[in-house]
Amino acid sequence: MPAAFPDNMPFASTLERQFDKYNYAANIRLMYQVNSRFNILTGTQIEYQHNAINGRGFILPDFTKFSDGIYALTLYTASTHTTWQGGIRYDYGSIRTTAYTDWYKSPTAESAPLSEWDYVERASAMYRQFNALSWSVGYRYTKDIVELKWNIGKSFRMPDAKELAANGVNYHQFSYEKGDASLQPEIAYQLDGTIGFETSKWGIQTTPFVNYFSNYIYLNPTANHDWLYGNGNQVFEYSQAAVLRYGTELDAHYQLFKSLSVAFAAEMVVARQLSGEKQGYSLPFSPPHSVVFNVQYQPEKWIFFTKPYIGFDWRLVATQTHIVPPEEITQGYNTFDIRGVS
């Protein structure tokens, strides 16, 4: 940017970025009870957004977004222990962005002479439309101490404005982000479930899941660094690839005494890219495996405090070796927390 700010600019020289979002939404639902066991819910969700920018810096252009979804959900109670649920939904959406060109000249190459400076177009005008059909089927069984659930379905997500048109420095992440106007909507197929056992004294539950994305949208780290706008920040580009994700959460607790309990929680997520330039690698910023051990003491009364408690958490986080070049391995760590209320 020039050292001397022009007097004829429509914004203050101290205004780096400003975003104004106007959001309008409408939801219409209709419930129909066929009988005591069978219910049907239908409806539509409509949303319109208008986003305006201002200031001397840039990361996103002005854009408008429209989305409309029409759906139907059914709930069938087969018995006192089992229920079935199903749903179908059709979505349509569109995004329109306006063109944006820097208000100051920049060099066209890293070492370009003054004669080769020009106004850089950061975003071009664009209009994209998306639509898809989604569905899901689920089952739940509960009896005595047992709870079993599973769900299978197909989901849809249209790319948002930053994924399509970003081209600037993200000051929160110290990165330079670039969108891709050719991105296709994200389609996923998922299977997840719950297996749990619960009594008045103890409980254990696991929630495994598996997702397949035919074209997962993610922020891809590159080996490039921005020399023009971001003071050398690493460049990240929004990309797509077929991705398989799977994992589980495990929770368990046990009441040792009336006022003393122990608990355990573990999380594991694994992802693999099945296509694209980084096929075989994980996804960027993937969380490492972790476990938490908890002890909590809660007497009915202590001195003049009623229902106080004190808890201890020990969290262990594994070293994350499933990285996407040029990411680096993140070393594992552990933390110890104490909390209480009197």
Coordinates of C-alpha atoms in Angstrom, one line a residue:
M1 CA 0.0 0.0 0.0
P2 CA 1.2 3.6 -0.6
A3 CA 2.8 5.4 2.3
A4 CA 0.5 8.4 1.8
F5 CA -3.2 7.5 2.0
P6 CA -5.2 9.3 -0.7
D7 CA -7.7 11.9 0.4
N8 CA -10.5 10.8 -1.9
M9 CA -10.9 7.2 -0.5
P10 CA -14.4 6.3 0.8
F11 CA -13.1 4.9 4.1
A12 CA -10.7 6.0 6.8
S13 CA -7.0 5.2 6.6
T14 CA -7.2 3.5 10.0
L15 CA -10.0 1.1 8.9
E16 CA -8.3 -2.2 7.9
R17 CA -11.4 -4.4 7.4
Q18 CA -15.1 -4.1 8.0
F19 CA -17.8 -6.7 7.4
D20 CA -21.5 -6.1 7.4
K21 CA -23.8 -9.1 7.3
Y22 CA -27.6 -8.9 6.8
N23 CA -29.3 -12.2 7.3
Y24 CA -33.0 -13.1 6.6
A25 CA -34.4 -16.5 7.5
A26 CA -37.7 -18.2 7.5
N27 CA -38.7 -21.7 8.8
I28 CA -42.0 -23.3 8.1
R29 CA -42.9 -26.7 9.7
L30 CA -46.0 -28.9 9.6
M31 CA -46.5 -31.9 12.0
Y32 CA -48.9 -34.7 11.1
Q33 CA -49.6 -37.5 13.5
V34 CA -50.8 -40.5 11.6
N35 CA -51.4 -42.5 14.8
S36 CA -50.0 -42.9 18.3
R37 CA -46.9 -44.6 16.8
F38 CA -46.2 -42.8 13.6
N39 CA -45.4 -39.0 13.1
I40 CA -44.5 -37.1 10.0
L41 CA -42.8 -33.7 10.0
T42 CA -42.4 -31.6 6.9
G43 CA -41.0 -28.2 6.3
T44 CA -38.8 -25.7 4.5
Q45 CA -35.9 -23.5 5.5
I46 CA -35.1 -20.4 3.5
E47 CA -32.1 -18.1 4.1
Y48 CA -30.8 -15.0 2.4
Q49 CA -27.5 -13.3 3.2
H50 CA -26.0 -10.1 2.0
N51 CA -22.4 -9.4 3.0
A52 CA -20.7 -6.1 2.4
I53 CA -17.0 -5.2 3.0
N54 CA -15.2 -2.0 3.6
G55 CA -11.7 -0.8 4.5
R56 CA -8.3 -0.7 2.9
G57 CA -7.5 -4.4 3.3
F58 CA -9.0 -7.4 1.6
I59 CA -9.7 -11.1 2.2
L60 CA -13.3 -11.6 0.9
P61 CA -15.4 -9.8 -1.7
D62 CA -19.0 -8.6 -1.3
F63 CA -21.3 -11.5 -1.8
T64 CA -24.9 -12.6 -1.5
K65 CA -26.0 -16.1 -0.6
F66 CA -29.4 -17.8 -1.0
S67 CA -30.4 -21.3 0.3
D68 CA -33.6 -23.2 0.4
G69 CA -34.2 -26.7 1.8
I70 CA -37.4 -28.8 1.7
Y71 CA -37.5 -31.8 4.0
A72 CA -39.7 -34.6 5.5
L73 CA -38.9 -36.5 8.7
T74 CA -40.7 -39.6 10.0
L75 CA -40.6 -41.2 13.4
Y76 CA -42.1 -44.7 14.0
T77 CA -42.3 -46.2 17.5
A78 CA -42.3 -50.0 16.7
S79 CA -42.5 -51.0 20.4
T80 CA -41.7 -49.7 23.9
H81 CA -38.0 -50.5 23.2
T82 CA -37.5 -49.7 19.5
T83 CA -37.9 -46.6 17.3
W84 CA -37.1 -45.9 13.7
Q85 CA -36.4 -42.6 12.1
G86 CA -36.0 -41.6 8.5
G87 CA -35.7 -38.4 6.5
I88 CA -35.3 -36.9 3.1
R89 CA -34.3 -33.4 2.0
Y90 CA -33.7 -31.4 -1.2
D91 CA -31.4 -28.4 -1.1
Y92 CA -30.9 -25.6 -3.5
G93 CA -28.4 -22.7 -3.1
S94 CA -26.6 -20.0 -4.9
I95 CA -23.7 -17.6 -4.3
R96 CA -22.9 -14.4 -6.2
T97 CA -19.7 -12.5 -5.6
T98 CA -18.6 -9.1 -6.9
A99 CA -15.2 -8.4 -8.5
Y100 CA -12.6 -6.6 -6.4
T101 CA -9.4 -4.9 -7.5
D102 CA -6.8 -3.4 -5.2
W103 CA -7.1 0.4 -5.0
Y104 CA -3.3 0.7 -5.2
K105 CA -0.7 -0.7 -7.6
S106 CA 1.5 -3.7 -6.8
P107 CA 4.4 -5.3 -8.6
T108 CA 3.5 -8.0 -11.0
A109 CA 6.5 -10.0 -10.0
E110 CA 8.6 -10.2 -6.8
S111 CA 11.4 -8.1 -8.3
A112 CA 9.4 -6.2 -10.9
P113 CA 10.6 -2.6 -11.7
L114 CA 8.2 0.3 -11.1
S115 CA 7.2 0.2 -14.8
E116 CA 5.6 -3.2 -14.3
W117 CA 3.3 -2.4 -11.4
D118 CA -0.5 -2.7 -11.9
Y119 CA -3.8 -2.9 -10.0
V120 CA -4.2 -6.6 -9.0
E121 CA -7.6 -8.2 -9.2
R122 CA -8.1 -10.1 -6.0
A123 CA -11.5 -11.6 -6.8
S124 CA -13.6 -11.8 -10.0
A125 CA -17.3 -11.7 -10.4
M126 CA -18.9 -15.1 -9.9
Y127 CA -22.3 -16.8 -9.8
R128 CA -22.6 -20.4 -8.7
Q129 CA -25.7 -22.6 -8.1
F130 CA -25.8 -25.9 -6.2
N131 CA -28.5 -28.6 -5.5
A132 CA -28.6 -32.1 -4.0
L133 CA -30.8 -34.7 -2.4
S134 CA -29.9 -36.0 1.1
W135 CA -31.4 -38.8 3.2
S136 CA -31.0 -40.7 6.5
V137 CA -32.3 -43.7 8.3
G138 CA -31.8 -44.4 12.0
Y139 CA -32.7 -47.0 14.6
R140 CA -32.7 -47.0 18.4
Y141 CA -33.2 -49.8 20.9
T142 CA -33.3 -49.2 24.7
K143 CA -34.1 -51.8 27.4
D144 CA -33.0 -52.1 31.0
I145 CA -29.3 -50.9 31.0
V146 CA -28.7 -51.3 27.3
E147 CA -28.9 -48.6 24.6
L148 CA -28.1 -49.3 20.9
K149 CA -28.3 -46.7 18.1
W150 CA -27.2 -46.6 14.5
N151 CA -27.7 -44.1 11.7
I152 CA -26.8 -44.2 8.0
G153 CA -27.2 -41.3 5.6
K154 CA -26.1 -39.0 2.8
S155 CA -25.4 -35.3 3.5
F156 CA -24.7 -32.2 1.4
R157 CA -22.9 -28.9 1.9
M158 CA -22.5 -26.2 -0.6
P159 CA -19.1 -24.4 -0.5
D160 CA -19.2 -21.0 1.3
A161 CA -17.8 -17.7 0.1
K162 CA -14.4 -17.9 1.7
E163 CA -13.8 -21.4 0.1
L164 CA -14.7 -20.0 -3.3
A165 CA -13.3 -16.5 -3.3
A166 CA -10.9 -15.8 -0.4
N167 CA -7.6 -14.1 -1.4
G168 CA -5.9 -12.4 1.5
V169 CA -4.3 -12.6 4.9
N170 CA -6.1 -14.3 7.8
Y171 CA -4.8 -12.4 10.7
H172 CA -6.2 -14.9 13.2
Q173 CA -4.1 -17.7 11.8
F174 CA -1.1 -15.8 10.4
S175 CA -1.8 -17.4 7.0
Y176 CA -2.6 -16.3 3.4
E177 CA -5.8 -18.1 2.2
K178 CA -6.8 -18.6 -1.4
G179 CA -10.2 -19.8 -2.5
D180 CA -11.1 -21.9 -5.6
A181 CA -14.1 -20.7 -7.6
S182 CA -14.5 -24.2 -9.2
L183 CA -15.1 -26.1 -6.0
Q184 CA -18.1 -28.5 -6.2
P185 CA -20.5 -29.1 -3.3
E186 CA -19.4 -31.5 -0.6
I187 CA -21.2 -34.9 -0.6
A188 CA -20.7 -37.4 2.3
Y189 CA -22.0 -40.8 3.2
Q190 CA -21.9 -41.6 6.9
L191 CA -22.5 -44.5 9.3
D192 CA -22.5 -44.0 13.0
G193 CA -23.7 -45.7 16.1
T194 CA -23.9 -45.9 19.9
I195 CA -23.4 -48.8 22.2
G196 CA -24.0 -48.0 25.8
F197 CA -24.7 -49.6 29.2
E198 CA -25.9 -47.5 32.1
T199 CA -26.7 -48.4 35.7
S200 CA -27.1 -46.3 38.9
K201 CA -23.5 -47.0 39.8
W202 CA -21.6 -47.3 36.5
G203 CA -21.8 -46.6 32.8
I204 CA -19.9 -47.1 29.6
Q205 CA -20.6 -45.9 26.1
T206 CA -18.8 -45.9 22.7
T207 CA -19.8 -44.0 19.6
P208 CA -18.0 -45.3 16.5
F209 CA -18.4 -43.6 13.1
V210 CA -17.2 -43.7 9.5
N211 CA -17.6 -41.1 6.8
Y212 CA -16.8 -41.2 3.1
F213 CA -16.6 -37.9 1.3
S214 CA -16.5 -38.0 -2.5
N215 CA -15.1 -34.4 -2.6
Y216 CA -14.2 -33.1 0.9
I217 CA -13.3 -29.4 1.0
Y218 CA -10.3 -28.5 3.2
L219 CA -7.7 -25.8 3.6
N220 CA -4.5 -27.3 2.0
P221 CA -1.1 -26.1 3.2
T222 CA 1.4 -25.3 0.5
A223 CA 5.1 -24.7 0.5
N224 CA 4.6 -21.2 -0.9
H225 CA 4.8 -18.0 1.1
D226 CA 3.1 -14.7 0.3
W227 CA 5.7 -12.0 -0.5
L228 CA 3.2 -9.2 -1.5
Y229 CA 0.5 -8.9 1.1
G230 CA 1.3 -11.1 4.1
N231 CA 4.9 -10.5 5.1
G232 CA 5.9 -14.0 4.3
N233 CA 2.9 -15.9 5.7
Q234 CA 2.4 -19.4 4.5
V235 CA -0.1 -19.8 1.7
F236 CA -3.1 -22.2 2.2
E237 CA -5.4 -23.1 -0.7
Y238 CA -8.9 -24.5 -0.5
S239 CA -8.9 -27.9 -2.2
Q240 CA -11.0 -31.0 -2.7
A241 CA -10.3 -34.7 -2.4
A242 CA -12.1 -38.0 -1.8
V243 CA -11.6 -38.6 2.0
L244 CA -12.3 -41.5 4.4
R245 CA -12.7 -40.5 8.1
Y246 CA -13.4 -42.9 10.9
G247 CA -13.0 -43.0 14.7
T248 CA -14.8 -43.3 18.0
E249 CA -15.3 -41.8 21.4
L250 CA -15.3 -43.9 24.5
D251 CA -16.7 -42.7 27.9
A252 CA -16.9 -44.6 31.1
H253 CA -17.6 -43.7 34.7
Y254 CA -17.9 -45.5 38.1
Q255 CA -19.4 -44.3 41.4
L256 CA -16.9 -45.6 44.0
F257 CA -18.7 -44.1 46.9
K258 CA -21.7 -41.8 47.3
S259 CA -19.4 -38.7 47.1
L260 CA -16.5 -40.0 45.0
S261 CA -16.6 -41.0 41.3
V262 CA -14.0 -41.7 38.6
A263 CA -14.4 -41.3 34.9
F264 CA -12.5 -42.0 31.7
A265 CA -12.9 -40.5 28.2
A266 CA -11.0 -41.2 24.9
E267 CA -11.2 -39.7 21.4
M268 CA -9.8 -41.0 18.2
V269 CA -10.1 -39.7 14.6
V270 CA -8.3 -41.0 11.6
A271 CA -8.6 -39.5 8.1
R272 CA -7.1 -40.5 4.7
Q273 CA -7.1 -38.7 1.4
L274 CA -8.1 -41.1 -1.4
S275 CA -7.4 -38.8 -4.3
G276 CA -5.7 -35.5 -5.3
E277 CA -2.1 -34.3 -5.1
K278 CA -1.8 -35.4 -1.5
Q279 CA -3.4 -38.9 -1.8
G280 CA -2.5 -41.2 1.1
Y281 CA -2.0 -38.4 3.6
S282 CA -4.3 -37.3 6.4
L283 CA -6.2 -34.0 6.6
P284 CA -4.5 -30.8 7.7
F285 CA -5.0 -29.8 11.4
S286 CA -6.3 -33.3 12.3
P287 CA -6.7 -33.7 16.1
P288 CA -4.4 -36.2 17.8
H289 CA -5.7 -39.1 19.9
S290 CA -6.4 -38.1 23.5
V291 CA -7.6 -39.6 26.8
V292 CA -8.8 -37.9 30.0
F293 CA -8.9 -39.4 33.5
N294 CA -11.1 -37.7 36.0
V295 CA -11.7 -38.0 39.7
Q296 CA -14.5 -36.0 41.4
Y297 CA -15.3 -35.6 45.1
Q298 CA -18.7 -34.1 46.0
P299 CA -19.9 -34.4 49.6
E300 CA -23.3 -33.3 50.7
K301 CA -21.8 -30.7 52.9
W302 CA -18.4 -29.5 54.0
I303 CA -18.1 -27.0 56.9
F304 CA -20.7 -24.4 56.0
F305 CA -20.6 -25.1 52.2
T306 CA -23.6 -27.0 50.7
K307 CA -22.9 -29.4 47.8
P308 CA -19.3 -28.4 47.1
Y309 CA -17.2 -30.4 44.8
I310 CA -13.6 -30.7 43.6
G311 CA -12.4 -32.4 40.5
F312 CA -9.1 -33.5 39.0
D313 CA -8.5 -34.0 35.3
W314 CA -5.4 -35.6 33.7
R315 CA -5.4 -35.2 29.9
L316 CA -2.9 -37.1 27.8
V317 CA -2.6 -36.1 24.1
A318 CA -0.6 -38.3 21.7
T319 CA 2.1 -37.1 19.3
Q320 CA 0.4 -36.3 16.0
T321 CA 2.4 -38.0 13.2
H322 CA -0.5 -38.1 10.7
I323 CA 0.4 -34.8 9.0
V324 CA 0.0 -33.3 5.5
P325 CA 3.3 -31.8 4.1
P326 CA 4.6 -29.3 4.7
E327 CA 3.0 -29.7 8.2
E328 CA 5.4 -30.7 10.9
I329 CA 4.9 -33.4 13.6
T330 CA 3.2 -32.0 16.8
Q331 CA 4.7 -33.5 19.9
G332 CA 2.3 -35.0 22.5
Y333 CA 1.7 -33.4 25.9
N334 CA -0.3 -33.8 29.1
T335 CA -2.1 -31.4 31.4
F336 CA -3.4 -31.6 34.9
D337 CA -6.4 -29.5 35.9
I338 CA -8.1 -28.9 39.2
R339 CA -11.6 -27.4 39.5
G340 CA -14.0 -26.9 42.3
V341 CA -17.1 -25.1 43.5
S342 CA -18.1 -24.4 47.1

